[in-house]
Coordinates of C-alpha atoms and ligand atoms in Angstrom, one line a residue:
M137 CA 154.6 124.9 42.0
D138 CA 152.3 122.1 41.0
N139 CA 153.5 120.2 44.0
I140 CA 152.5 122.9 46.4
K141 CA 149.0 123.2 44.8
K142 CA 148.4 119.5 45.0
L143 CA 149.6 119.3 48.6
R144 CA 147.5 122.2 49.6
E145 CA 144.4 120.7 48.0
E146 CA 144.9 117.4 49.8
A147 CA 145.4 119.1 53.1
E148 CA 142.3 121.2 52.7
T149 CA 140.2 118.1 51.9
K150 CA 141.5 116.3 55.0
I151 CA 140.8 119.3 57.3
L152 CA 137.3 119.8 56.0
S153 CA 136.3 116.2 56.3
A154 CA 137.5 115.8 60.0
Q155 CA 134.4 114.6 61.9
N156 CA 135.6 115.4 65.4
L157 CA 138.3 117.2 67.4
E158 CA 140.3 114.1 67.9
D159 CA 140.6 113.5 64.2
L160 CA 141.5 117.2 63.6
N161 CA 144.2 117.1 66.3
K162 CA 145.9 114.2 64.6
L163 CA 145.9 116.1 61.3
Y164 CA 147.9 119.0 62.8
I165 CA 151.1 116.9 63.1
E166 CA 150.5 115.4 59.7
I167 CA 150.1 118.7 57.9
F168 CA 152.2 121.1 59.9
G169 CA 154.7 118.8 61.7
K170 CA 158.5 118.7 61.3
N171 CA 158.3 115.7 58.9
S172 CA 155.2 116.8 57.0
A173 CA 155.1 117.2 53.2
L174 CA 155.0 121.0 53.6
A175 CA 158.1 121.0 55.9
N176 CA 159.9 118.8 53.3
L177 CA 159.1 121.2 50.5
T178 CA 160.7 124.0 52.6
K179 CA 163.8 121.9 53.3
N180 CA 164.1 121.2 49.6
L181 CA 164.0 124.9 48.6
S182 CA 167.8 125.2 48.5
S183 CA 167.9 122.5 45.8
L184 CA 165.8 124.7 43.5
P185 CA 167.4 127.0 40.9
P186 CA 167.9 130.5 42.5
E187 CA 165.5 132.3 40.1
S188 CA 162.5 130.1 41.1
R189 CA 163.5 129.7 44.8
R190 CA 162.0 133.0 46.0
Q191 CA 158.6 132.5 44.4
A192 CA 158.4 128.9 45.6
G193 CA 159.2 130.0 49.2
A194 CA 156.5 132.6 49.1
N195 CA 154.0 130.1 47.8
I196 CA 154.8 127.6 50.5
N197 CA 154.4 130.3 53.2
Q198 CA 151.1 131.4 51.7
A199 CA 149.8 127.7 51.6
K200 CA 150.9 127.3 55.3
Q201 CA 149.1 130.4 56.4
D202 CA 145.8 129.6 54.5
L203 CA 145.8 126.0 55.8
E204 CA 146.4 127.3 59.4
K205 CA 143.4 129.6 59.0
L206 CA 141.2 126.8 57.6
Y207 CA 142.4 124.5 60.5
Q208 CA 141.4 127.1 63.1
T209 CA 138.0 127.7 61.5
K210 CA 137.3 124.0 61.4
R211 CA 138.4 123.7 65.1
V212 CA 135.9 126.4 66.2
S213 CA 133.0 124.8 64.3
L214 CA 133.8 121.4 65.9
V215 CA 134.0 122.9 69.4
T216 CA 130.7 124.7 69.0
N217 CA 129.0 121.6 67.7
R218 CA 130.2 119.5 70.6
K219 CA 128.9 122.0 73.1
S220 CA 125.4 122.0 71.7
T221 CA 125.1 118.2 72.1
Q222 CA 126.6 118.1 75.5
I223 CA 124.5 118.3 78.7
D224 CA 125.3 121.2 81.0
V225 CA 124.9 119.7 84.4
T226 CA 125.2 123.1 86.1
A227 CA 122.2 124.6 84.2
P228 CA 119.1 125.2 86.3
G229 CA 116.5 122.4 86.0
K230 CA 113.2 122.7 84.1
K231 CA 110.2 122.4 86.3
Q232 CA 108.2 119.2 85.5
Q233 CA 104.5 119.6 85.0
L234 CA 102.8 117.2 87.4
G235 CA 99.4 115.9 86.5
H236 CA 96.7 115.0 88.9
L237 CA 93.5 113.0 89.1
H238 CA 90.5 114.3 87.2
L239 CA 87.9 116.0 89.4
V240 CA 85.5 113.1 88.9
S241 CA 88.1 110.6 89.9
Q242 CA 89.0 112.6 93.0
A243 CA 85.3 112.7 94.0
I244 CA 84.9 109.0 93.4
E245 CA 87.9 108.3 95.7
E246 CA 86.5 110.6 98.4
I247 CA 82.9 109.2 98.2
V248 CA 84.2 105.6 98.4
E249 CA 86.3 106.4 101.5
I250 CA 83.3 108.1 103.3
F251 CA 81.0 105.2 102.7
S252 CA 83.6 102.6 103.6
K253 CA 83.6 104.2 107.1
L254 CA 79.9 103.2 107.3
G255 CA 80.7 99.6 106.2
F256 CA 79.7 100.0 102.5
S257 CA 81.9 98.1 100.1
L258 CA 82.5 99.2 96.5
Q259 CA 81.1 96.9 93.8
S260 CA 81.1 97.3 90.0
Y261 CA 78.3 96.3 87.7
P262 CA 78.0 96.4 83.9
E263 CA 77.6 99.7 82.0
V264 CA 75.9 97.8 79.2
D265 CA 73.3 95.7 80.8
W266 CA 70.0 93.9 80.1
D267 CA 66.7 95.7 80.2
W268 CA 65.7 93.3 83.0
Y269 CA 68.3 94.7 85.5
A270 CA 67.9 98.3 84.4
F271 CA 64.1 98.4 84.4
E272 CA 62.0 95.2 84.7
A273 CA 63.5 93.9 88.0
L274 CA 63.1 97.4 89.3
N275 CA 59.3 97.2 89.0
M276 CA 59.1 98.9 85.6
P277 CA 57.4 96.4 83.3
K278 CA 57.9 96.5 79.5
G279 CA 56.0 99.5 78.1
H280 CA 55.6 101.3 81.4
P281 CA 55.6 105.1 81.0
A282 CA 58.0 105.5 84.0
R283 CA 60.8 104.2 81.7
D284 CA 60.6 107.4 79.6
D285 CA 62.2 109.4 82.4
W286 CA 65.5 107.6 81.8
E287 CA 65.8 108.6 78.1
T288 CA 67.8 105.5 77.4
F289 CA 70.2 104.5 74.6
F290 CA 69.4 101.0 73.4
V291 CA 72.0 98.7 71.9
D292 CA 71.4 97.3 68.5
A293 CA 72.0 93.7 69.4
P294 CA 70.0 90.4 69.6
Q295 CA 67.6 90.2 72.5
N296 CA 67.7 87.7 75.3
P297 CA 64.5 85.8 75.8
K298 CA 64.5 86.3 79.6
Y299 CA 66.5 89.5 80.0
G300 CA 65.3 91.5 76.9
R301 CA 67.3 94.1 75.1
Q302 CA 70.7 95.5 76.0
V303 CA 70.9 99.2 77.2
L304 CA 73.6 101.6 78.1
T305 CA 72.7 101.8 81.7
P306 CA 70.8 105.0 82.4
H307 CA 71.3 104.7 86.1
T308 CA 73.4 102.6 88.6
S309 CA 70.2 101.0 90.0
N310 CA 70.8 98.1 87.7
G311 CA 73.3 97.0 90.4
Q312 CA 70.6 96.5 93.0
V313 CA 69.2 93.2 91.9
R314 CA 72.6 92.1 90.6
E315 CA 74.0 92.6 94.2
M316 CA 71.1 90.8 95.8
E317 CA 71.8 87.8 93.4
A318 CA 75.5 87.9 94.3
V319 CA 75.1 88.2 98.1
K320 CA 72.0 86.0 98.3
T321 CA 71.5 86.4 102.1
P322 CA 71.6 89.9 103.6
P323 CA 73.1 92.0 105.1
I324 CA 74.0 94.0 102.0
R325 CA 75.9 97.3 102.1
M326 CA 76.9 98.2 98.6
I327 CA 78.2 101.2 96.8
N328 CA 78.1 100.8 93.0
I329 CA 79.8 103.6 91.1
S330 CA 79.6 103.6 87.3
R331 CA 79.2 105.6 84.1
C332 CA 75.6 106.2 83.1
Y333 CA 74.2 107.3 79.7
R334 CA 71.1 109.3 78.8
R335 CA 69.9 111.3 75.8
Q336 CA 70.3 114.6 77.6
I337 CA 72.6 117.6 77.4
D338 CA 72.5 121.1 79.0
V339 CA 74.2 122.9 81.9
S340 CA 73.2 120.2 84.4
H341 CA 73.1 117.2 82.1
T342 CA 75.7 115.3 80.1
P343 CA 75.0 112.3 77.9
M344 CA 77.6 110.4 79.9
F345 CA 77.8 111.0 83.6
H346 CA 78.6 109.0 86.8
Q347 CA 76.2 107.9 89.6
F348 CA 76.9 106.3 92.9
E349 CA 74.3 103.9 94.1
G350 CA 74.0 102.9 97.7
L351 CA 72.0 99.8 98.7
L352 CA 71.6 98.6 102.3
V353 CA 69.4 95.6 103.0
D354 CA 69.1 94.0 106.5
K355 CA 66.5 93.3 109.2
K356 CA 64.7 96.3 110.6
V357 CA 66.2 98.9 108.3
S358 CA 64.2 102.2 108.5
I359 CA 64.1 105.7 107.0
T360 CA 66.0 106.9 110.1
D361 CA 69.0 104.8 108.9
L362 CA 68.7 106.4 105.4
K363 CA 68.5 109.9 106.8
G364 CA 71.5 109.3 109.2
T365 CA 73.6 108.0 106.3
F366 CA 72.9 111.1 104.2
D367 CA 73.7 113.4 107.1
F368 CA 77.0 111.6 107.7
F369 CA 77.9 111.8 104.0
T370 CA 76.9 115.4 103.6
K371 CA 78.8 116.7 106.6
T372 CA 81.9 114.8 105.7
F373 CA 81.9 115.6 102.0
F374 CA 80.5 119.2 102.0
G375 CA 81.3 120.4 105.5
P376 CA 79.9 120.3 109.0
N377 CA 77.3 123.2 108.5
R378 CA 75.4 121.5 105.7
I379 CA 72.2 119.7 106.4
T380 CA 69.9 117.4 104.4
R381 CA 66.2 117.1 103.9
L382 CA 64.1 114.4 102.3
R383 CA 61.4 115.6 99.9
P384 CA 58.6 113.2 98.8
H385 CA 59.0 111.9 95.3
H386 CA 58.1 108.9 93.2
F387 CA 60.3 106.1 91.9
R388 CA 58.9 102.7 90.9
F389 CA 61.6 100.8 92.7
T390 CA 61.4 102.5 96.2
E391 CA 58.4 103.0 98.4
P392 CA 58.3 105.6 100.0
S393 CA 60.6 107.6 97.7
F394 CA 62.4 110.8 98.3
E395 CA 64.6 113.3 96.6
V396 CA 67.5 114.4 98.8
D397 CA 68.3 118.1 99.1
V398 CA 71.4 119.7 100.8
T399 CA 71.5 123.3 102.0
C400 CA 73.3 125.6 99.5
G401 CA 76.9 126.2 100.3
V402 CA 76.8 129.8 98.9
C403 CA 74.0 131.2 101.0
A404 CA 73.9 128.6 103.8
G405 CA 70.3 127.9 103.1
R406 CA 68.9 131.5 103.0
G407 CA 68.3 131.5 99.2
C408 CA 70.5 132.9 96.4
R409 CA 70.8 133.0 92.6
L410 CA 72.4 129.5 92.5
C411 CA 69.9 127.6 94.6
K412 CA 66.8 129.9 94.5
E413 CA 65.3 128.6 97.8
G414 CA 68.3 127.6 99.9
W415 CA 68.4 123.9 98.9
L416 CA 70.2 121.9 96.2
E417 CA 69.1 118.5 94.9
L418 CA 71.6 115.7 95.4
G419 CA 69.7 112.7 94.0
G420 CA 67.0 110.1 94.5
S421 CA 66.4 107.6 97.3
G422 CA 63.9 105.6 99.2
M423 CA 63.1 102.3 100.9
V424 CA 63.6 99.4 98.6
H425 CA 60.3 98.3 97.0
P426 CA 59.2 94.7 98.1
K427 CA 58.9 93.8 94.4
V428 CA 62.6 94.6 93.9
L429 CA 63.6 92.5 96.9
E430 CA 61.5 89.6 95.4
A431 CA 63.2 90.1 92.0
G432 CA 66.5 89.6 93.9
K433 CA 65.1 86.5 95.7
I434 CA 65.1 88.2 99.1
D435 CA 62.1 87.8 101.4
P436 CA 60.5 91.3 101.9
K437 CA 58.7 90.0 105.0
T438 CA 62.1 89.4 106.8
Y439 CA 64.2 92.1 105.2
T440 CA 63.9 95.8 104.4
G441 CA 66.4 98.2 102.9
F442 CA 67.1 101.6 101.5
A443 CA 68.7 102.7 98.3
F444 CA 69.9 106.0 96.8
G445 CA 71.4 107.1 93.5
W446 CA 73.2 110.4 93.1
G447 CA 75.0 112.1 90.2
I448 CA 78.8 112.6 90.9
E449 CA 79.1 115.5 88.5
R450 CA 76.3 117.4 90.2
T451 CA 77.7 116.6 93.6
I452 CA 81.0 118.1 92.5
A453 CA 79.2 121.1 91.1
M454 CA 77.5 121.7 94.4
K455 CA 80.9 121.5 96.2
T456 CA 82.9 123.7 93.8
E457 CA 80.0 126.0 92.7
L458 CA 80.5 124.9 89.1
P459 CA 78.1 126.7 86.8
D460 CA 78.0 124.1 84.1
I461 CA 78.9 120.4 84.5
R462 CA 79.8 120.1 80.8
L463 CA 83.1 121.9 81.8
L464 CA 84.2 118.6 83.4
Y465 CA 84.4 117.0 80.0
Q466 CA 85.8 119.7 77.8
N467 CA 89.4 118.7 78.6
D468 CA 90.4 122.4 79.0
I469 CA 93.6 122.2 81.0
R470 CA 93.1 125.8 82.3
F471 CA 89.9 124.6 84.0
L472 CA 91.1 121.2 85.2
E473 CA 94.4 122.3 86.7
Q474 CA 92.6 124.5 89.3
F475 CA 91.5 121.5 91.2
Ligands
FA5_634 C1 67.8 107.9 89.3 O1 68.6 107.7 88.4 C2 67.5 106.8 90.3 N1 68.0 105.5 89.9 C3 68.0 107.2 91.7 C4 67.6 106.3 92.8 C5 68.3 105.2 93.2 C6 66.3 106.5 93.4 C7 67.9 104.4 94.2 C8 65.9 105.7 94.4 C9 66.7 104.6 94.8 P1 67.4 110.4 88.8 O2 66.9 110.2 87.4 O3 66.7 111.4 89.5 O4 67.2 109.0 89.6 O5 68.9 110.6 88.8 C10 69.6 110.7 90.0 C11 70.7 111.8 89.9 O6 71.6 111.5 88.8 C12 70.2 113.2 89.6 O7 69.8 113.8 90.8 C13 71.5 113.8 89.0 O8 72.3 114.1 90.1 C14 72.1 112.7 88.3 N2 71.8 112.8 86.8 C15 70.7 112.3 86.2 N3 70.8 112.5 84.9 C16 72.0 113.2 84.7 C17 72.6 113.7 83.5 N4 72.2 113.5 82.3 N5 73.8 114.3 83.7 C18 74.3 114.4 84.9 N6 73.8 114.0 86.0 C19 72.6 113.3 85.9

């Protein structure tokens, strides 16, 4: 009797500790096979005294049945486990979520491509620059009230005796004199795209935004070239029915200066809630001021040029009828995935 109990307990432990189906299969022969300890007990029944033979036979059978049951339960659990870790190659695939470029990056790519058709090449100038390039070389001497329009962030760092303080560039116009210094002798046809920073925030202003700056310097450049460039850009970027107009304005670094307007895409220039009078402002522009050419060591008697600086977020807003440019930076996937 004790033999059967011990044998049964040993077999139970082995079955329960099998780690996989292969181990369990091997145990079957060991526990239930012809030469197993259980089979030997059955064979030896005849050697027992007749009064205990019957009970011993019943106990052996019971042990066999219980162990079979345990064996099958263990088998089912190992099979289920194996299935859950296996890959079902016939299962339908899960659709991968594909990302895409942010709206601002898409616009930058498109703008660069349009201007490259006119021979402008993309340059990159610092986002943290000296006061000299952001203001002084652009005909805005220290303390000049025109600087206030740029609501600038100044960097808390030592000043340079010649170049002054460091600023987070409030516009891409800092690239103008830098480009003149780099090229030295015109022609110059530059597009400078960069992040800009100003202390502003509302539906049409963000503290960080992007501008693209165009600068063309050559002999005999006139306002007609400026207007033709804007018309080409506008029709390619916004569509063939959109037209531009130049509205007189004032910038210290261009003379004459203009603001550039484009007909509204919603009302086609008739006037609506978005544009009020049929026109939307794209950005600033003008003929490069002789003092700026001089700051870039270019002779204003030989060369003339035009420059413009537009906000990329506003340009996108005008194309997509975005009611608030701050949406571009809220990282809301429901908004971004529409474009
Ligand atoms: C300028 O920044 C001049 N440097 C543009 C220029 C360049 C004029 C070359 C002449 C020659 P203004 O401050 O108007 O100008 O800004 C130009 C454009 O930048 C605006 O029309 C607008 O589209 C965009 N912009 C300005 N501030 C913000 C802001 N906080 N958030 C988003 N866009 C802005």
